[in-house]
Amino acid sequence: MIKSGIKNYFVNLKFYFVPIGAFAVGAIIGLSILLPGVLSAIKNFYITITGILNETSIDFTVVKDYIINSVKGLDWNSGLLASVKTLLSRDWLISLFNGCIDLIAADLQPYAQQIDTAVNTAVGNVTSLLGIFILFAILGLVGGYFLTAYLVRRNIAKGKIRKSLIAILIDSVIAPVLLFLCIWLFTLWKPSIIFSSLVSVLIFSITSLLSAYLVHGVKTVRGKELLSGSGILKLFASDIIIYYISVAIVLILSLVINVFSGILIGFSFIEIAFLVISINAESYVKNLIPDKSEEQEELLAA
């Protein structure tokens, strides 16, 4: 069981690009809406602010002179790199910005309400567009999961997918929650992946086994048979091995490239691991169903 379970995982890595491709499609659609919308919001904001400034009597030469004098006031004798570092520092830039605002604040005061409205409108538009982008990215992730689940199941299992739909829906809720929990903990403290991943794979293995039992074996397999013998231990062992192989791949990618790229490139490995773990649980339950049962469906070993 351990060997066949691990084999199923490596065989189905051929679907690696399916989740990434689906996510990319969703993200591209979202970007096709986000980028033109942001550019339009910036353009409208610029036109509005330019119109307001044209109505004022602000002398921008004063602002220009203030910026030039501030730059000249840096200690350039300390070295070019040190001066440039100060020039680009957050504190110095904020101080420069506040100084510029102080010079023109009195002239802008009568137009404060108009400027505030323009800023709020621009920020609101960009925020809405970001929400649309995130929505399409999530739809890409969800669509990629179900498409990959279909392909992996068709590659391993023989028979109709209808009876397994409940198990797929349950797993589609639990797997992302556990996956994002592990990723979140990993970004906070890298060694946490060792413990969080172990707890996650055990939780997912148990829920996959339970959902498989409720769908396929609740009327034909006794609970004692489900948990007795070495089969259950081998099932959990293969699940842990499969999951840690995928986690190891993500860790290697994170060390070789960086954390963000490692997670982005490696999440497909973990997603396929979850799917194979779920199907292995179904295979285990179906193998316990007596041959005379009409509900028995055979899963092919990949």
Short mmCIF file of C-alpha atoms in Angstrom, two decimals:
data_model
loop_
_atom_site.label_atom_id
_atom_site.label_comp_id
_atom_site.label_asym_id
_atom_site.label_seq_id
_atom_site.Cartn_x
_atom_site.Cartn_y
_atom_site.Cartn_z
CA MET A 1 0.00 0.00 0.00
CA ILE A 2 2.82 2.40 0.86
CA LYS A 3 4.63 1.75 -2.42
CA SER A 4 1.51 2.08 -4.57
CA GLY A 5 0.42 5.23 -2.73
CA ILE A 6 3.77 6.94 -3.29
CA LYS A 7 3.78 5.75 -6.91
CA ASN A 8 0.37 7.35 -7.42
CA TYR A 9 1.83 10.67 -6.27
CA PHE A 10 4.78 10.68 -8.66
CA VAL A 11 2.67 9.47 -11.58
CA ASN A 12 0.24 12.34 -11.12
CA LEU A 13 2.92 15.01 -11.00
CA LYS A 14 2.38 15.19 -14.77
CA PHE A 15 -0.60 17.42 -13.88
CA TYR A 16 1.72 19.88 -12.10
CA PHE A 17 1.01 22.75 -14.51
CA VAL A 18 -2.79 22.42 -14.28
CA PRO A 19 -3.26 24.30 -10.96
CA ILE A 20 -0.59 26.86 -11.82
CA GLY A 21 -2.07 27.35 -15.30
CA ALA A 22 -5.60 27.82 -13.94
CA PHE A 23 -4.33 30.30 -11.35
CA ALA A 24 -2.39 32.15 -14.05
CA VAL A 25 -5.51 32.39 -16.25
CA GLY A 26 -7.52 33.81 -13.36
CA ALA A 27 -4.74 36.24 -12.45
CA ILE A 28 -4.32 37.37 -16.08
CA ILE A 29 -8.05 38.04 -16.41
CA GLY A 30 -7.92 39.97 -13.15
CA LEU A 31 -4.89 41.97 -14.30
CA SER A 32 -6.59 42.75 -17.61
CA ILE A 33 -9.24 44.54 -15.55
CA LEU A 34 -6.96 45.88 -12.82
CA LEU A 35 -4.22 47.56 -14.85
CA PRO A 36 -6.40 49.57 -17.29
CA GLY A 37 -8.67 50.51 -14.40
CA VAL A 38 -5.76 51.72 -12.23
CA LEU A 39 -4.30 53.71 -15.13
CA SER A 40 -7.70 55.27 -15.73
CA ALA A 41 -8.06 56.12 -12.03
CA ILE A 42 -4.59 57.72 -11.98
CA LYS A 43 -5.38 59.68 -15.16
CA ASN A 44 -8.67 60.97 -13.75
CA PHE A 45 -6.97 61.86 -10.45
CA TYR A 46 -4.22 63.74 -12.30
CA ILE A 47 -6.76 65.67 -14.40
CA THR A 48 -8.76 66.57 -11.28
CA ILE A 49 -5.73 67.68 -9.26
CA THR A 50 -4.28 69.59 -12.22
CA GLY A 51 -7.57 71.41 -12.63
CA ILE A 52 -7.58 72.34 -8.93
CA LEU A 53 -3.97 73.53 -8.99
CA ASN A 54 -4.64 75.70 -12.04
CA GLU A 55 -7.21 77.59 -9.98
CA THR A 56 -4.70 78.34 -7.22
CA SER A 57 -1.98 80.98 -7.04
CA ILE A 58 0.72 78.59 -5.83
CA ASP A 59 4.27 79.59 -6.73
CA PHE A 60 5.90 76.26 -7.44
CA THR A 61 9.29 77.90 -7.86
CA VAL A 62 9.33 78.23 -4.07
CA VAL A 63 8.76 74.49 -3.76
CA LYS A 64 11.47 73.80 -6.35
CA ASP A 65 13.95 76.05 -4.52
CA TYR A 66 13.13 74.34 -1.24
CA ILE A 67 13.83 70.89 -2.73
CA ILE A 68 17.11 72.05 -4.30
CA ASN A 69 18.28 73.66 -1.06
CA SER A 70 17.33 70.55 0.92
CA VAL A 71 19.41 68.37 -1.40
CA LYS A 72 22.32 70.83 -1.28
CA GLY A 73 22.07 70.84 2.50
CA LEU A 74 23.06 67.20 2.73
CA ASP A 75 26.57 66.42 3.95
CA TRP A 76 28.06 65.51 0.59
CA ASN A 77 31.55 65.55 2.09
CA SER A 78 30.75 62.29 3.91
CA GLY A 79 30.76 60.42 0.62
CA LEU A 80 28.48 59.98 -2.36
CA LEU A 81 26.98 56.65 -1.21
CA ALA A 82 26.20 57.96 2.28
CA SER A 83 24.53 61.07 0.84
CA VAL A 84 22.47 59.07 -1.66
CA LYS A 85 21.44 56.68 1.14
CA THR A 86 20.21 59.68 3.17
CA LEU A 87 18.50 61.11 0.08
CA LEU A 88 16.52 57.89 -0.41
CA SER A 89 15.80 57.26 3.25
CA ARG A 90 12.20 57.19 4.39
CA ASP A 91 12.63 59.78 7.16
CA TRP A 92 14.34 62.33 4.88
CA LEU A 93 11.73 61.93 2.14
CA ILE A 94 8.88 62.33 4.62
CA SER A 95 10.55 65.44 6.04
CA LEU A 96 10.97 66.86 2.52
CA PHE A 97 7.35 66.09 1.62
CA ASN A 98 6.05 67.72 4.82
CA GLY A 99 8.19 70.78 4.13
CA CYS A 100 6.76 71.12 0.62
CA ILE A 101 3.22 70.75 1.94
CA ASP A 102 3.82 73.44 4.56
CA LEU A 103 4.87 75.88 1.82
CA ILE A 104 1.64 75.48 -0.16
CA ALA A 105 -0.80 74.48 2.60
CA ALA A 106 -2.26 77.96 2.96
CA ASP A 107 -2.96 78.25 -0.79
CA LEU A 108 -4.50 74.76 -0.93
CA GLN A 109 -6.73 75.20 2.13
CA PRO A 110 -9.75 76.51 0.16
CA TYR A 111 -9.56 73.43 -2.10
CA ALA A 112 -9.07 70.87 0.68
CA GLN A 113 -12.54 69.36 0.24
CA GLN A 114 -12.11 68.94 -3.51
CA ILE A 115 -8.68 67.34 -3.07
CA ASP A 116 -10.02 65.03 -0.38
CA THR A 117 -12.87 63.93 -2.66
CA ALA A 118 -10.46 63.30 -5.55
CA VAL A 119 -8.16 61.22 -3.34
CA ASN A 120 -11.02 59.17 -1.87
CA THR A 121 -12.46 58.53 -5.33
CA ALA A 122 -9.12 57.35 -6.70
CA VAL A 123 -8.41 55.13 -3.68
CA GLY A 124 -11.94 53.69 -3.79
CA ASN A 125 -11.63 52.82 -7.48
CA VAL A 126 -8.23 51.17 -7.02
CA THR A 127 -9.48 49.21 -3.99
CA SER A 128 -12.47 47.91 -5.95
CA LEU A 129 -10.23 46.89 -8.83
CA LEU A 130 -7.90 45.05 -6.44
CA GLY A 131 -10.93 43.21 -5.07
CA ILE A 132 -11.89 42.13 -8.61
CA PHE A 133 -8.32 40.93 -9.26
CA ILE A 134 -8.28 38.91 -6.03
CA LEU A 135 -11.68 37.41 -6.90
CA PHE A 136 -10.47 36.17 -10.30
CA ALA A 137 -7.24 34.85 -8.76
CA ILE A 138 -9.27 32.87 -6.20
CA LEU A 139 -11.57 31.57 -8.93
CA GLY A 140 -8.46 30.42 -10.79
CA LEU A 141 -7.22 28.58 -7.71
CA VAL A 142 -10.58 26.92 -7.08
CA GLY A 143 -11.06 26.01 -10.74
CA GLY A 144 -7.53 24.63 -10.87
CA TYR A 145 -8.17 22.47 -7.81
CA PHE A 146 -11.33 20.89 -9.20
CA LEU A 147 -9.82 20.41 -12.66
CA THR A 148 -6.74 18.77 -11.15
CA ALA A 149 -8.96 16.63 -8.90
CA TYR A 150 -10.86 15.42 -11.95
CA LEU A 151 -7.68 14.63 -13.89
CA VAL A 152 -5.95 12.89 -10.98
CA ARG A 153 -9.06 10.84 -10.17
CA ARG A 154 -9.53 9.87 -13.81
CA ASN A 155 -5.87 8.86 -13.99
CA ILE A 156 -6.06 6.63 -10.89
CA ALA A 157 -9.68 5.59 -10.52
CA LYS A 158 -11.86 3.57 -12.83
CA GLY A 159 -15.55 4.32 -12.75
CA LYS A 160 -17.89 7.27 -12.35
CA ILE A 161 -16.92 10.27 -10.31
CA ARG A 162 -20.47 10.95 -9.10
CA LYS A 163 -20.23 8.96 -5.86
CA SER A 164 -16.92 10.60 -5.01
CA LEU A 165 -18.25 14.13 -5.49
CA ILE A 166 -19.09 14.52 -1.79
CA ALA A 167 -15.58 13.50 -0.80
CA ILE A 168 -14.12 15.94 -3.33
CA LEU A 169 -16.23 18.80 -1.98
CA ILE A 170 -15.25 18.03 1.61
CA ASP A 171 -11.56 17.83 0.68
CA SER A 172 -11.80 21.06 -1.35
CA VAL A 173 -12.73 22.90 1.85
CA ILE A 174 -10.33 21.22 4.28
CA ALA A 175 -7.24 21.06 2.03
CA PRO A 176 -6.99 24.82 1.27
CA VAL A 177 -7.56 25.73 4.93
CA LEU A 178 -4.75 23.43 6.09
CA LEU A 179 -2.52 24.47 3.18
CA PHE A 180 -2.86 28.21 3.81
CA LEU A 181 -2.41 27.64 7.57
CA CYS A 182 0.90 25.89 6.89
CA ILE A 183 2.00 28.63 4.47
CA TRP A 184 1.08 31.36 6.95
CA LEU A 185 2.99 29.69 9.78
CA PHE A 186 5.92 29.04 7.42
CA THR A 187 6.18 32.74 6.55
CA LEU A 188 6.24 33.58 10.27
CA TRP A 189 8.66 30.85 11.36
CA LYS A 190 10.21 28.50 8.81
CA PRO A 191 10.82 25.52 11.21
CA SER A 192 7.07 25.49 11.97
CA ILE A 193 6.51 23.70 8.65
CA ILE A 194 7.80 20.49 10.23
CA PHE A 195 5.15 20.43 12.95
CA SER A 196 2.26 22.17 11.22
CA SER A 197 2.59 19.95 8.16
CA LEU A 198 2.54 16.78 10.27
CA VAL A 199 -0.60 17.88 12.11
CA SER A 200 -2.19 19.00 8.83
CA VAL A 201 -1.55 15.75 6.98
CA LEU A 202 -2.89 13.68 9.88
CA ILE A 203 -6.03 15.81 10.08
CA PHE A 204 -6.53 15.60 6.32
CA SER A 205 -5.85 11.84 6.27
CA ILE A 206 -8.43 11.24 8.99
CA THR A 207 -11.08 13.46 7.36
CA SER A 208 -10.42 11.87 3.94
CA LEU A 209 -10.78 8.42 5.45
CA LEU A 210 -13.98 9.43 7.23
CA SER A 211 -15.52 11.01 4.12
CA ALA A 212 -14.52 7.98 2.02
CA TYR A 213 -16.12 5.69 4.61
CA LEU A 214 -19.35 7.73 4.69
CA VAL A 215 -19.58 7.75 0.89
CA HIS A 216 -18.50 4.21 0.06
CA GLY A 217 -18.46 1.96 3.10
CA VAL A 218 -20.88 3.11 5.78
CA LYS A 219 -23.38 0.34 4.90
CA THR A 220 -20.91 -2.42 4.07
CA VAL A 221 -17.81 -1.91 6.26
CA ARG A 222 -17.84 -2.01 10.04
CA GLY A 223 -15.96 0.70 11.89
CA LYS A 224 -13.81 -1.92 13.61
CA GLU A 225 -12.66 -3.28 10.26
CA LEU A 226 -11.84 0.23 9.08
CA LEU A 227 -9.39 0.87 11.93
CA SER A 228 -8.03 -2.62 12.57
CA GLY A 229 -4.94 -4.30 11.14
CA SER A 230 -1.80 -2.84 9.67
CA GLY A 231 -3.59 -1.41 6.65
CA ILE A 232 -4.62 1.77 8.44
CA LEU A 233 -1.06 2.34 9.66
CA LYS A 234 0.32 1.81 6.16
CA LEU A 235 -2.26 4.24 4.80
CA PHE A 236 -1.25 6.97 7.25
CA ALA A 237 2.44 6.21 6.67
CA SER A 238 2.08 6.61 2.91
CA ASP A 239 0.10 9.84 3.42
CA ILE A 240 2.84 11.29 5.64
CA ILE A 241 5.59 10.27 3.19
CA ILE A 242 3.70 11.75 0.22
CA TYR A 243 3.05 15.00 2.03
CA TYR A 244 6.60 15.42 3.31
CA ILE A 245 7.97 14.78 -0.18
CA SER A 246 5.89 17.71 -1.43
CA VAL A 247 6.89 19.87 1.57
CA ALA A 248 10.56 19.03 0.97
CA ILE A 249 10.21 20.19 -2.64
CA VAL A 250 8.71 23.51 -1.48
CA LEU A 251 11.48 23.98 1.10
CA ILE A 252 14.20 23.31 -1.48
CA LEU A 253 12.63 25.78 -3.91
CA SER A 254 12.36 28.37 -1.12
CA LEU A 255 16.03 27.97 -0.21
CA VAL A 256 17.25 28.00 -3.81
CA ILE A 257 15.08 30.94 -4.93
CA ASN A 258 13.12 32.68 -2.15
CA VAL A 259 10.14 31.99 0.10
CA PHE A 260 7.53 33.64 -2.13
CA SER A 261 8.72 31.92 -5.32
CA GLY A 262 9.06 28.62 -3.50
CA ILE A 263 5.45 28.77 -2.33
CA LEU A 264 4.15 30.00 -5.70
CA ILE A 265 5.99 27.34 -7.71
CA GLY A 266 5.61 24.57 -5.16
CA PHE A 267 1.94 24.78 -4.17
CA SER A 268 0.99 22.44 -7.04
CA PHE A 269 3.09 19.67 -5.48
CA ILE A 270 1.20 19.99 -2.19
CA GLU A 271 -2.19 20.22 -3.94
CA ILE A 272 -1.54 17.00 -5.86
CA ALA A 273 -0.37 15.38 -2.62
CA PHE A 274 -3.72 16.21 -0.98
CA LEU A 275 -5.64 14.80 -3.94
CA VAL A 276 -3.66 11.56 -4.01
CA ILE A 277 -4.05 11.17 -0.23
CA SER A 278 -7.82 11.53 -0.63
CA ILE A 279 -8.02 8.94 -3.42
CA ASN A 280 -5.77 6.54 -1.50
CA ALA A 281 -8.25 6.75 1.39
CA GLU A 282 -11.09 5.85 -0.98
CA SER A 283 -9.05 2.95 -2.33
CA TYR A 284 -8.44 1.69 1.21
CA VAL A 285 -12.15 1.81 2.09
CA LYS A 286 -13.24 0.17 -1.16
CA ASN A 287 -10.79 -2.66 -0.65
CA LEU A 288 -12.57 -3.46 2.61
CA ILE A 289 -15.97 -3.78 0.91
CA PRO A 290 -16.99 -7.43 0.39
CA ASP A 291 -16.89 -8.59 -3.22
CA LYS A 292 -20.63 -9.28 -3.23
CA SER A 293 -21.44 -5.63 -2.52
CA GLU A 294 -23.01 -3.90 -5.48
CA GLU A 295 -21.51 -0.61 -4.43
CA GLN A 296 -17.94 -1.72 -4.78
CA GLU A 297 -15.88 0.14 -7.40
CA GLU A 298 -12.31 -0.80 -8.12
CA LEU A 299 -9.53 1.72 -8.12
CA LEU A 300 -6.68 0.98 -10.49
CA ALA A 301 -3.19 1.25 -9.16
CA ALA A 302 -1.41 3.83 -11.20
#
